[in-house]
Coordinates of C-alpha atoms and ligand atoms in Angstrom, one line a residue:
X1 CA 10.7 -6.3 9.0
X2 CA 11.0 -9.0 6.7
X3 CA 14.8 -8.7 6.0
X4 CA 17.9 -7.3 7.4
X5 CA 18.3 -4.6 5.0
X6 CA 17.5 -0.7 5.8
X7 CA 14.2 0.8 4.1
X8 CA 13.8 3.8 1.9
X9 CA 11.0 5.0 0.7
X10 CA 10.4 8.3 -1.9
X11 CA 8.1 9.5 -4.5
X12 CA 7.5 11.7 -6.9
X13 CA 4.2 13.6 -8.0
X14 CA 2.8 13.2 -11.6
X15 CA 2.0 16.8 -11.7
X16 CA 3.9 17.0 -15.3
X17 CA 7.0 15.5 -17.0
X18 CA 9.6 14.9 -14.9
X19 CA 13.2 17.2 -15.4
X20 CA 16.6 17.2 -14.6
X21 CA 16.0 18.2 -11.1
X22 CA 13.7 15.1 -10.3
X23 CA 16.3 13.0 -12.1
X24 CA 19.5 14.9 -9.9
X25 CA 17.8 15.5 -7.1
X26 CA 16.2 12.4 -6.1
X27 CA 16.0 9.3 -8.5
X28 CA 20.0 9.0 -9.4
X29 CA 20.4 8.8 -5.7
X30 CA 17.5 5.8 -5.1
X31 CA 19.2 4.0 -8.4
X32 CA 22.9 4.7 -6.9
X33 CA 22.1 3.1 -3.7
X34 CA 19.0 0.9 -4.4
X35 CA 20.8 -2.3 -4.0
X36 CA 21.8 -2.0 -0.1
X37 CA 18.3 -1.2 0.8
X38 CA 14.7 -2.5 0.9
X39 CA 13.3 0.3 -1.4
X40 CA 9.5 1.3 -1.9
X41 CA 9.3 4.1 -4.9
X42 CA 5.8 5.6 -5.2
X43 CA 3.8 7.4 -7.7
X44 CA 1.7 10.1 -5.7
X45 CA -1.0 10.5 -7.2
X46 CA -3.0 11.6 -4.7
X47 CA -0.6 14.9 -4.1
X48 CA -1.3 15.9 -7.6
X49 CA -5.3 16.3 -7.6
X50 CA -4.0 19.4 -4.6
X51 CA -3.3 21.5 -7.3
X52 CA -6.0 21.7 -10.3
X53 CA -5.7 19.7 -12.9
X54 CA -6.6 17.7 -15.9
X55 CA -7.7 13.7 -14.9
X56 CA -7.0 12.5 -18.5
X57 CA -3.3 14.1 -18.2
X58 CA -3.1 13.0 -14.6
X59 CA -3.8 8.8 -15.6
X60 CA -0.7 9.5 -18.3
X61 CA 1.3 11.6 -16.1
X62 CA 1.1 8.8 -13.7
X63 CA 1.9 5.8 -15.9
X64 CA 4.7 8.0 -17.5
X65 CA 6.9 8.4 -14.1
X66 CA 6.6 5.0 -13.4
X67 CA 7.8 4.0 -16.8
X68 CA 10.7 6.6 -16.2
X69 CA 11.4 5.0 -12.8
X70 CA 12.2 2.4 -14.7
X71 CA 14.0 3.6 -17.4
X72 CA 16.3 5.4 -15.0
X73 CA 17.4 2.3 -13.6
X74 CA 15.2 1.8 -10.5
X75 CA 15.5 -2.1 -10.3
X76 CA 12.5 -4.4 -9.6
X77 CA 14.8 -6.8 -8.0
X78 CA 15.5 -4.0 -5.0
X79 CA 12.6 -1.9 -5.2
X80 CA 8.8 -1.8 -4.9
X81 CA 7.1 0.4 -7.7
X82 CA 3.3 1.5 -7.1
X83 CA 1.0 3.8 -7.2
X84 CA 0.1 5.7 -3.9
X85 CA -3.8 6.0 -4.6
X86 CA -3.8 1.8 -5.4
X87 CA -2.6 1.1 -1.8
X88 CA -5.8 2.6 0.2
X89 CA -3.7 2.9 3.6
X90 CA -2.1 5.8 2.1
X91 CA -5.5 8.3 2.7
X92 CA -6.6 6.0 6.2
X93 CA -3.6 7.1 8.2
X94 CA -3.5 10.4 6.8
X95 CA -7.2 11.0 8.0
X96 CA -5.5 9.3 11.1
X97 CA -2.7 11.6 11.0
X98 CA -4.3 15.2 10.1
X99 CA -6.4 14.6 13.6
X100 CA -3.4 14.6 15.1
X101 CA -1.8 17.8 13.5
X102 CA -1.9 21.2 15.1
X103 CA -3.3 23.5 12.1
X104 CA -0.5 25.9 12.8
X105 CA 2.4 23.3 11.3
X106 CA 0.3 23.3 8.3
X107 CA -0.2 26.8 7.7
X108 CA 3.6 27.9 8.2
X109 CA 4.8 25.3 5.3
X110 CA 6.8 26.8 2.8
X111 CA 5.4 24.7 -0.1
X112 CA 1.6 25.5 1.2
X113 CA 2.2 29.4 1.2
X114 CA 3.9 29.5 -2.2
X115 CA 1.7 27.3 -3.7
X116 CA -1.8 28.5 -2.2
X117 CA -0.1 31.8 -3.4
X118 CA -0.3 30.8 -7.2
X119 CA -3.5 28.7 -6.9
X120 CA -5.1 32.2 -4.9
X121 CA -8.6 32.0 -4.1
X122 CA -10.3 28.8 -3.2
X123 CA -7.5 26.8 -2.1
X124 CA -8.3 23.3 -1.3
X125 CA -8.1 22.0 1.7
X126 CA -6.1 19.1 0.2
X127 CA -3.2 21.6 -0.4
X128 CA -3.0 22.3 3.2
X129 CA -3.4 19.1 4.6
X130 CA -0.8 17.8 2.3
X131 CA 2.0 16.9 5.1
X132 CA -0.1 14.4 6.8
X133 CA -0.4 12.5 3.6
X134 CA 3.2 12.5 3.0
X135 CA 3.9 11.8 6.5
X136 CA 1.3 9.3 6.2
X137 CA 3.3 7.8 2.7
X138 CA 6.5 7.9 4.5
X139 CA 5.5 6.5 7.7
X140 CA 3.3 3.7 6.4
X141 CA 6.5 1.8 5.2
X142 CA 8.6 2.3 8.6
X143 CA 11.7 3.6 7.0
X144 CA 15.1 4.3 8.2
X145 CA 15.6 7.2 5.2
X146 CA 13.6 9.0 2.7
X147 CA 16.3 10.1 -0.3
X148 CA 15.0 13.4 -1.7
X149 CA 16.1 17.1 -3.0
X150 CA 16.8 19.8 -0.6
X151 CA 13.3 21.2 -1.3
X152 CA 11.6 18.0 0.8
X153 CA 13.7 18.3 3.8
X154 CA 10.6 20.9 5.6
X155 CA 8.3 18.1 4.9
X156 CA 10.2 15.2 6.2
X157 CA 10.9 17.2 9.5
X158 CA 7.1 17.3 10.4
X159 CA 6.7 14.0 9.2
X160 CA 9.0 13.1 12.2
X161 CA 7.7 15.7 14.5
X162 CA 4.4 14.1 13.4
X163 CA 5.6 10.3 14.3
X164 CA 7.4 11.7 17.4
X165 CA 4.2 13.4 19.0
X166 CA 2.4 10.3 18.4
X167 CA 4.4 7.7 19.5
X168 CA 4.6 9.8 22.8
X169 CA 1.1 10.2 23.0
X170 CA -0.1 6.6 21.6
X171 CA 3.0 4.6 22.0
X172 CA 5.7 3.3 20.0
X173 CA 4.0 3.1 16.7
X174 CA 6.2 4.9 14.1
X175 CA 10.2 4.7 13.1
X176 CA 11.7 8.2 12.6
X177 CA 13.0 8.5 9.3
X178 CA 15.9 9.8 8.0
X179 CA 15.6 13.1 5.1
X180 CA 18.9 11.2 2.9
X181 CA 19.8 14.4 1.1
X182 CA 23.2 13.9 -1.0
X183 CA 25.1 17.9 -1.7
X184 CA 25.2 17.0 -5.7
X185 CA 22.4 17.8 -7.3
X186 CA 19.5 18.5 -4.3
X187 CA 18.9 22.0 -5.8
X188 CA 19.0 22.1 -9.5
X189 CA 17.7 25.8 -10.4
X190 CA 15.4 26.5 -13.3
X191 CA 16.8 27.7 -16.6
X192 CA 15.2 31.0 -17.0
X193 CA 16.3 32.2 -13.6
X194 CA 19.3 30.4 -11.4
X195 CA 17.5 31.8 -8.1
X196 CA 14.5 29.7 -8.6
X197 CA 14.3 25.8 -8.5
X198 CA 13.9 23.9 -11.6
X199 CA 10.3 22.8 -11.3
X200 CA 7.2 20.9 -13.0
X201 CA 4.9 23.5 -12.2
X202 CA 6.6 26.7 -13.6
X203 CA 4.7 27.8 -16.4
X204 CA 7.3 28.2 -18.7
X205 CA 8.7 24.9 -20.5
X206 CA 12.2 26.6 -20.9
X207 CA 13.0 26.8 -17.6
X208 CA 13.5 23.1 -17.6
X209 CA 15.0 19.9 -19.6
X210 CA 12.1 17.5 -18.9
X211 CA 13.5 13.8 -19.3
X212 CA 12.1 13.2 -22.3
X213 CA 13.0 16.2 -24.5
X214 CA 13.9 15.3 -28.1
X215 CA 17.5 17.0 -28.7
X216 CA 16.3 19.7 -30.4
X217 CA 14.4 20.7 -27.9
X218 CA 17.6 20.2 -25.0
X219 CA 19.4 22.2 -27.4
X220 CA 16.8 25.1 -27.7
X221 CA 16.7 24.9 -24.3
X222 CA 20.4 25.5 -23.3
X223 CA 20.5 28.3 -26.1
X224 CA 18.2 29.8 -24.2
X225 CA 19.2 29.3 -20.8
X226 CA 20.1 33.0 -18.6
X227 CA 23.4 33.7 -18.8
X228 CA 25.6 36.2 -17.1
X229 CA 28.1 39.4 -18.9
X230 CA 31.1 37.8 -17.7
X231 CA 33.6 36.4 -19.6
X232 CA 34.3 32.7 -18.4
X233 CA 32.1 30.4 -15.8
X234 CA 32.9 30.4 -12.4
X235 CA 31.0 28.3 -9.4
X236 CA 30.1 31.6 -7.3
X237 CA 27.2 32.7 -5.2
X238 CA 26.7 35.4 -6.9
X239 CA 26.5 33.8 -10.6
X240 CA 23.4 31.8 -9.6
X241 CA 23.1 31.0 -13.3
X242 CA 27.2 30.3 -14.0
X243 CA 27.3 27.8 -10.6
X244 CA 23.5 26.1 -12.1
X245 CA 24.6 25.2 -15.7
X246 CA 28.4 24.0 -14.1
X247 CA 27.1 21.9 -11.6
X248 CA 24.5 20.5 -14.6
X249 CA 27.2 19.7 -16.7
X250 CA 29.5 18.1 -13.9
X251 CA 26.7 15.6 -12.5
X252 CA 25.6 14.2 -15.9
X253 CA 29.2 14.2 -17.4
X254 CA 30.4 12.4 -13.5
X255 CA 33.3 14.6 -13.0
X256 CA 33.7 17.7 -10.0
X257 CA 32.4 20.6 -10.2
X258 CA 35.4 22.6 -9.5
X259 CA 37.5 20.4 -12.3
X260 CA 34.5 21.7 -14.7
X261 CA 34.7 25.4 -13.6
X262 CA 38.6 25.1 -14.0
X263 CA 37.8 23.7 -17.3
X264 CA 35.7 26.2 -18.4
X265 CA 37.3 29.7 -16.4
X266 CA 38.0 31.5 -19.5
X267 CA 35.4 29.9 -21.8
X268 CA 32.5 32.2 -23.0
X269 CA 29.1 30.7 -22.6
X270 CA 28.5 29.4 -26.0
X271 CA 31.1 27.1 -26.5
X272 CA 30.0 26.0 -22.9
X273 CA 26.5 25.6 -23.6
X274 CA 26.9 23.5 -27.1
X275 CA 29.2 21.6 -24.7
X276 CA 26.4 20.9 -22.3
X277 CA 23.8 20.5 -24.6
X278 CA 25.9 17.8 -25.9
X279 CA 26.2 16.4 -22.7
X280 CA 22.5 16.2 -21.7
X281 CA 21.4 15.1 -25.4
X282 CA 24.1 11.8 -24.3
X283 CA 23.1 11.6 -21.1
X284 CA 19.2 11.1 -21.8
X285 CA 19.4 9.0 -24.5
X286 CA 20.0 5.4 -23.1
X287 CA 16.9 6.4 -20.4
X288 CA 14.8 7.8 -23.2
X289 CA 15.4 4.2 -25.4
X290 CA 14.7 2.2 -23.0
X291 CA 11.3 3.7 -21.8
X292 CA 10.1 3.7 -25.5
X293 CA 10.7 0.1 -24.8
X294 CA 9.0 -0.7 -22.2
X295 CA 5.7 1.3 -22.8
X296 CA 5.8 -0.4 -25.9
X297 CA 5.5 -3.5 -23.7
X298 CA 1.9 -4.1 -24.0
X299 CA 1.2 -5.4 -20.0
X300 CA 4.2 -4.7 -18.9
X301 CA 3.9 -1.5 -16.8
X302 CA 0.2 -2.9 -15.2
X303 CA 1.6 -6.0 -14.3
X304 CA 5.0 -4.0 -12.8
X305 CA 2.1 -1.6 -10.9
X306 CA 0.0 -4.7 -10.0
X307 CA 2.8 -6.8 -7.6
X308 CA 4.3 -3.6 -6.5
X309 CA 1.1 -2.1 -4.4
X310 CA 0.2 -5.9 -3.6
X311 CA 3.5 -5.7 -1.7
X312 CA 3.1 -2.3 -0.6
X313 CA -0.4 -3.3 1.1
X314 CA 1.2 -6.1 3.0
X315 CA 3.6 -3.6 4.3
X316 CA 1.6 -0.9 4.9
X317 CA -1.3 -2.7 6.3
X318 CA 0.9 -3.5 9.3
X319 CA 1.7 0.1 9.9
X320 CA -2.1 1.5 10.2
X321 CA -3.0 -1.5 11.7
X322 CA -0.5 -0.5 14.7
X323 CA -1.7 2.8 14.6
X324 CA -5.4 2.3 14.6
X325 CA -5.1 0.2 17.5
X326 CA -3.0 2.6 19.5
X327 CA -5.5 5.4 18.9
X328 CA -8.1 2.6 20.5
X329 CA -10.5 2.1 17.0
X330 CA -11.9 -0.4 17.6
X331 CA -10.3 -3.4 14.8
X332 CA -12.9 -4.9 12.6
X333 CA -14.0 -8.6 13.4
Ligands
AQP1 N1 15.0 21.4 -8.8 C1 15.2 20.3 -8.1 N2 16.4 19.9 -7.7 C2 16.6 18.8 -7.0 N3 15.7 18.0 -6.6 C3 14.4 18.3 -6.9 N4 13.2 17.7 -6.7 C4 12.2 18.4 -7.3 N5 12.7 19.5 -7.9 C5 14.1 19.4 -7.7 C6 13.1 16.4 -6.0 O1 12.3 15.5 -6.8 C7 11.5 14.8 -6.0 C8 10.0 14.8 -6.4 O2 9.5 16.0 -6.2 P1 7.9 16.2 -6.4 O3 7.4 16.1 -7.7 O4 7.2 15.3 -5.5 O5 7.6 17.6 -5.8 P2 8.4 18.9 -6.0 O6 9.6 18.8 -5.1 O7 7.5 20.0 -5.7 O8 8.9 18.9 -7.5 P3 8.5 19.9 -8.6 O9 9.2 19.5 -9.9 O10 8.8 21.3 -8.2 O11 7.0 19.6 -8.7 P4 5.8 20.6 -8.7 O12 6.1 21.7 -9.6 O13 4.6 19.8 -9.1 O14 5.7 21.1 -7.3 C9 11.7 15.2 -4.5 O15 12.6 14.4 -3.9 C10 12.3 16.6 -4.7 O16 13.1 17.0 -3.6

């Protein structure tokens, strides 16, 4: 370690424009934070080519989240920006990894059955073998916590029963990290149905507010947005959609969700969703400004991309390094 402060590291696929729940989930809480830790925010890039996709969309996708990382308020001063496919250590120790990993922990993944599910025949092997690669990401950069959404926690639990099984086997090679999951905001549920989680991947558009929809298109959105028959909004288990748009409103307006369903208990949902469109129009705008900024920036982005996997190498060069040896390769002379 090269200073005294904790590590986190996270990422975020470019598998599509990144939404409120991306934003909720997981950034806000690396930008709340980012300052008492040694940070490393990646770009994975090489998650997204496991589902099909388009390589033209995938180069934009992939500048665009870092650019948002940025224009959320991820700070170069505390954090490492990169792309996972420009620091080559991620794919070694995942190759190093996956020969370590009993097929059965792949197969009973969550995210692999529902996702093999939609992508039905021919599933690639990449979507399978997935958890090594994020177990590689995670344990390349020794950290003490990985801040994500509720969704991740499944693949950060291998990830340390991946690190555990080796370390016993190969010797101490690996830290244990920590899934950092903060209650507000881990599950934000789609717009279209309050059961589902908001996602990149669900086909339809109105099921999320992407980051950078104009307000026209928030406000369409919202309009739209499944409702309930009851009069008045209520945080309840069984108004997935009521306790959803509530718990919306209270994270980007920074008040309580229970001071948010008191304020709205007898409202009808109009009045409460021209409310929260307001809201999320507000909210968004200072983030959407300032990435128009800096993509504007001609260089700017490249050279942010270029020193953040030159010092993600270093780091992670260590790591496999460690773990080669341990597994007895022979090191290169
Ligand atoms: N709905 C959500 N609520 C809270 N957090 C969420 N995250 C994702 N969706 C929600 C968190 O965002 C981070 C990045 O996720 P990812 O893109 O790597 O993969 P994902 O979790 O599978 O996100 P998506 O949007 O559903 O992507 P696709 O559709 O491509 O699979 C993670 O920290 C995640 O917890």
């Amino acid at each position: 370690m090269t200073n005294a402060k904790l590590r986190t590291f996270s990422g975020i696929q470019p598998t599509g424009q990144l939404h409120l729940g991306n934003y909720l989930g997981a950034i806000r809480n690396w930008v709340q934070t980012q300052a008492k830790y040694d940070n490393y925010f990646c770009v994975v890039d090489l998650h997204a080519i496991t589902a099909p996709h388009d390589p033209a969309e995938l180069r934009a996708a992939t500048r665009a989240v870092a650019a948002l990382y940025l224009a959320c308020g991820v700070d170069l001063d505390y954090a490492t920006v990169f792309v996972q496919s420009h620091v080559p250590a991620h794919s070694q120790l995942a190759w190093l990894l996956m020969t370590q990993t009993p097929l059965n922990w792949l197969e009973s993944m969550t995210q692999y059955k529902e996702k093999s599910l939609r992508q039905g025949e021919n599933v690639g092997a990449g979507l399978l073998n997935y958890p090594a690669l994020m177990a590689a990401d995670i344990l390349l950069y020794q950290p003490h916590g990985v801040p994500v959404g509720a969704d991740q926690k499944e693949h950060i639990e291998v990830t340390r029963d991946l690190a555990r099984r080796f370390n016993d086997r190969y010797g101490p090679t690996f830290r244990l990290p920590e899934p950092w999951i903060q209650p507000e905001g881990a599950r934000v549920m789609s717009l279209t149905d309050g059961t589902k989680k908001m996602s990149k991947s669900d086909p339809s558009d109105l099921s999320r507010i992407s980051l950078l929809d104009t307000p026209k298109e928030i406000e369409k959105k919202i309009k739209r947005a499944k409702t309930d028959p009851q009069l008045g909004l209520s945080l309840d288990l069984d108004r997935p959609e009521s306790t959803n748009l509530l718990t919306i409103y209270a994270l980007l307006t920074h008040q309580e969700p229970s001071q948010v369903a008191a304020e709205f208990a007898t409202s009808g949902y109009g009045p409460f969703k021209a409310r929260l469109s307001e809201a999320a129009i507000n909210f968004l705008a200072p983030m959407q400004t300032r990435y128009r900024e800096l993509t504007q920036e001609v260089g700017y982005l490249e050279t942010v991309l270029k020193t953040g996997a030159e010092r993600a190498r270093v780091v992670a060069h260590q790591t496999l390094t460690i773990a080669s040896h341990n597994l007895g390769l022979l090191p290169p002379t």
